[in-house]
Amino acid sequence: MHPTVTDAPALAQLAALLADTSRARICLALLDGRAWTAGELARAAGVAPSTTSDHLSRLVEGGLLAEERQGRHRYLRLADPDVAQLIEDLAGRAAPVAQPARSLRAARATTALAYARTCYDHLAGRLGVLLHDTLLDRALLDRAGGLTLTPAGLDWCADLGLPVAPLRASRRPLLRDCLDWTERRPHLSGALGAALCARLLDLGWLARGTGRAVRLTPAGVPALAAALGLPPADLAPPATTDAGGGRA
Amino acid sequence: MHPTVTDAPALAQLAALLADTSRARICLALLDGRAWTAGELARAAGVAPSTTSDHLSRLVEGGLLAEERQGRHRYLRLADPDVAQLIEDLAGRAAPVAQPARSLRAARATTALAYARTCYDHLAGRLGVLLHDTLLDRALLDRAGGLTLTPAGLDWCADLGLPVAPLRASRRPLLRDCLDWTERRPHLSGALGAALCARLLDLGWLARGTGRAVRLTPAGVPALAAALGLPPADLAPPATTDAGGGRA
DNA sequence: CCGATGCTTCGGCCCCGGCCGACACTCTTT
DNA sequence: AAAGAGTGTCGGCCGGGGCCGAAGCATCGG
């Protein structure tokens, strides 16, 4: 039976885990999909290591975080993609609108992130939106009545070396919209969104930058352009730093 | 930009609204999709009306609840379907597993709910799952790569007098799985799931029972059976109370 | 073996917030 | 007009929990 009032204590207990600014900061930091050490999270949260230790224990016990101990380090990550989705949903509803005006240096710093970054485990930013749009344009995806993979899209995934069948086995939706906060347009989330991001990193077309930033590699520019049927110029990053053309 | 640590205060504030057992009870009660008076919610939450009043004001101010004042009554409902989804998601993750064994009378009481009930604004229970399965069997829905409405399904909706186009305009996903806790199988949620449920009630094929229970009307049995291409017997409710056959 | 680093435990402080009862207010009913 | 029900406000009580610093263990490096 769907949740009833009897579930209230459990619901409140779970919500209480996120109802503290420090713990919320920790969870939001972990949205980048990586595993952080306890000390890093303490700095990110802005509270003493001792306080953080307590927070982390609770979050792990509450099932939101998973921990892995290695030597004198304690690595923490979000327990699973569902948790990431949950936090995104909550934050999305909670977030006011962010700051309207930014300093110049801050704007420069965010330029790289605006171009391409990970959103927990999938691709976001201009590149993420471009991918989403192109796949729709080429009828590899279809959104007449829900976002789906077309037969052609299934072939396209296969060509990339991305088996789709196992993704269907998971309880996670295959495809899902995720609103891009820089672009204000949707990009791809869900099991396939995550698998696609992982595959592009695996192929070496994408590489992780600092933080959650991601960049197209020199090899990735022509390869991805070819896969999408776009001129390589359309994939150009924002800055002129790495304007080098197609070198496979 | 996706949620960052700067959004932590807002996230924590939102989560804090659900981090109290009384407020959680209130929200879970409202999951039935109806508007309750403040007094009813006070009794449901098990706290004094004065305490409840404070809770309700916070929930409204936090955007989770919407209120409507009529005379000396204050009616409250969930602000929108997104909130319902959010609470469902949280509760689904939080809920332990509920009680393993039930008393006989409790079992009898839940029989009606197991047959058909609303899940916020869409249809759940055996009937909800049957609908989901039949629509898939008849290829009105398709889940090869995401749950979608097929062209035939679009016609089927039109035949029911259910315009789909306006539903696409909303930000809400058209179709979404919602795990049925009695059946352990998915039923239809999303904008279309809600619209379908509303339409069936509107047509008089379904009628609301007590609480969130729903029943097929005498007119609804043959009509829905015909629409689904099923023998009316397949729609039989659990008890023998209303075993009347097809009377159009 | 010794110091440095990363993390945890403990005690104590303090504030936040949930709770109630008493009272005030409003709208309905008689 | 008076009585009553539904709701909101206020003051006060009290427990929970977030915070820190000090001290205690581990692990890693020399």
Coordinates of C-alpha atoms in Angstrom, one line a residue, chain A residues 1-22 24-29 31 44 62-64 79-80 82-83 86-96 98-99 102 110 113-114 117-119 122 124 142-150 168 171 174-176 178-183 187 212, chain B residues 1-22 24-29 31 44 62-64 79-80 82-83 86-96 98-99 102 110 113-114 117-119 122 124 142-150 168 171 173-176 178-182 187 212:
Chain A
M1 CA 0.0 0.0 0.0
H2 CA 1.2 3.5 -0.8
P3 CA 2.6 5.5 2.1
T4 CA 0.2 6.2 4.9
V5 CA 0.4 8.2 8.0
T6 CA 2.0 5.3 9.8
D7 CA 5.1 6.0 7.7
A8 CA 5.4 9.5 9.1
P9 CA 8.2 8.8 11.6
A10 CA 10.3 7.1 8.9
L11 CA 9.7 10.0 6.5
A12 CA 10.5 12.6 9.1
Q13 CA 13.6 10.8 10.1
L14 CA 14.8 10.7 6.5
A15 CA 13.9 14.3 5.9
A16 CA 15.7 15.3 9.1
L17 CA 18.9 14.1 7.6
L18 CA 18.7 16.8 5.0
A19 CA 17.2 19.4 7.3
D20 CA 20.5 20.7 8.5
T21 CA 22.5 23.2 6.5
S22 CA 25.8 21.4 7.1
A24 CA 22.8 19.6 3.1
R25 CA 26.1 21.1 2.0
I26 CA 27.7 17.7 2.3
C27 CA 25.0 16.1 0.1
L28 CA 25.1 18.8 -2.5
A29 CA 28.9 18.6 -2.7
L31 CA 26.2 15.5 -6.1
A44 CA 33.2 22.0 2.2
G62 CA 20.3 6.7 7.2
G63 CA 21.2 5.1 3.9
L64 CA 21.9 8.3 2.0
A79 CA 24.6 5.7 -1.7
D80 CA 23.0 5.3 -5.2
D82 CA 18.2 7.4 -6.5
V83 CA 19.6 9.4 -3.6
L86 CA 16.0 12.7 -4.6
I87 CA 18.4 15.5 -3.6
E88 CA 18.2 17.1 -7.0
D89 CA 14.4 17.1 -6.9
L90 CA 14.4 18.6 -3.4
A91 CA 17.0 21.2 -4.2
G92 CA 15.3 22.0 -7.5
R93 CA 12.2 22.8 -5.6
A94 CA 13.9 24.6 -2.8
A95 CA 16.4 26.7 -4.8
P96 CA 15.3 30.3 -5.0
A98 CA 20.6 31.8 -7.3
Q99 CA 22.4 35.1 -7.5
R102 CA 28.1 37.6 -10.6
T110 CA 31.8 29.2 -14.3
L113 CA 31.3 24.5 -16.0
A114 CA 28.6 26.1 -18.3
R117 CA 30.1 19.2 -16.5
T118 CA 28.7 16.2 -14.8
C119 CA 25.4 16.3 -13.0
H122 CA 25.3 12.2 -16.4
A124 CA 25.1 18.6 -18.2
D142 CA 11.6 10.7 -29.4
R143 CA 9.4 12.6 -27.0
A144 CA 6.0 12.2 -28.5
G145 CA 4.4 11.0 -25.3
G146 CA 7.3 10.5 -23.1
L147 CA 11.0 10.5 -23.7
T148 CA 12.1 7.3 -25.5
L149 CA 14.8 5.7 -27.5
T150 CA 13.8 5.0 -31.0
R168 CA 16.4 -1.7 -18.8
R171 CA 14.6 -0.1 -11.6
L174 CA 16.0 4.6 -18.8
L175 CA 15.6 8.2 -19.9
R176 CA 14.7 11.2 -17.9
C178 CA 17.0 16.9 -16.1
L179 CA 16.6 20.6 -16.2
D180 CA 19.8 22.4 -17.0
W181 CA 20.2 25.4 -14.8
T182 CA 22.6 27.3 -17.0
E183 CA 20.8 26.5 -20.2
H187 CA 19.5 17.4 -20.8
R212 CA 32.7 18.5 -11.8
Chain B
M1 CA 23.7 25.7 -12.8
H2 CA 22.7 22.6 -11.0
P3 CA 22.3 22.8 -7.2
T4 CA 25.5 23.7 -5.5
V5 CA 26.5 24.0 -1.9
T6 CA 25.2 27.6 -1.9
D7 CA 21.7 26.1 -2.1
A8 CA 22.2 24.2 1.1
P9 CA 20.2 26.6 3.3
A10 CA 17.2 26.5 1.0
L11 CA 17.4 22.7 0.8
A12 CA 17.7 22.3 4.5
Q13 CA 14.8 24.6 5.1
L14 CA 12.6 22.6 2.7
A15 CA 13.6 19.3 4.2
A16 CA 13.0 20.7 7.7
L17 CA 9.4 21.1 6.8
L18 CA 9.1 17.3 6.4
A19 CA 11.5 16.5 9.2
D20 CA 8.8 16.6 11.9
T21 CA 6.5 13.6 12.5
S22 CA 3.4 15.7 12.8
A24 CA 4.9 14.4 7.9
R25 CA 1.6 12.9 9.0
I26 CA -0.2 15.9 7.6
C27 CA 1.5 15.6 4.3
L28 CA 1.0 11.9 4.0
A29 CA -2.7 12.3 4.8
L31 CA -1.5 12.4 -0.4
A44 CA -4.9 13.1 11.8
G62 CA 7.2 26.8 2.4
G63 CA 5.2 26.1 -0.7
L64 CA 4.3 22.5 0.0
A79 CA 0.4 22.6 -3.6
D80 CA 0.8 20.7 -6.8
D82 CA 5.3 17.7 -7.9
V83 CA 5.0 18.0 -4.2
L86 CA 8.4 14.4 -3.9
I87 CA 6.7 13.1 -0.8
E88 CA 6.0 9.8 -2.4
D89 CA 9.7 9.5 -3.4
L90 CA 10.9 10.4 0.0
A91 CA 8.4 8.1 1.8
G92 CA 9.2 5.3 -0.6
R93 CA 12.8 5.5 0.3
A94 CA 12.1 6.0 4.0
A95 CA 9.4 3.4 4.5
P96 CA 10.8 0.3 6.2
A98 CA 5.2 -1.8 6.9
Q99 CA 3.7 -4.4 9.1
R102 CA -2.2 -7.9 9.8
T110 CA -7.7 -3.0 3.0
L113 CA -8.2 -0.3 -1.2
A114 CA -6.2 -3.1 -2.8
R117 CA -7.8 3.5 -4.9
T118 CA -6.3 6.9 -5.8
C119 CA -2.6 7.5 -5.4
H122 CA -4.0 8.8 -10.4
A124 CA -3.7 2.5 -8.1
D142 CA 5.1 1.1 -25.2
R143 CA 8.0 0.8 -22.9
A144 CA 10.8 -0.1 -25.3
G145 CA 13.1 2.6 -24.0
G146 CA 10.9 4.6 -21.7
L147 CA 7.2 4.6 -21.2
T148 CA 5.4 6.3 -24.0
L149 CA 2.0 6.7 -25.6
T150 CA 1.8 5.1 -29.1
R168 CA 2.3 17.8 -22.9
R171 CA 6.3 20.5 -17.1
P173 CA 6.2 14.1 -17.3
L174 CA 3.4 12.7 -19.4
L175 CA 3.8 9.1 -18.2
R176 CA 5.6 7.7 -15.3
C178 CA 4.5 4.4 -9.9
L179 CA 5.2 1.3 -7.9
D180 CA 2.1 -0.2 -6.5
W181 CA 2.7 -1.3 -3.0
T182 CA 0.0 -3.9 -2.9
H187 CA 0.8 1.5 -12.5
R212 CA -8.9 7.1 -1.0

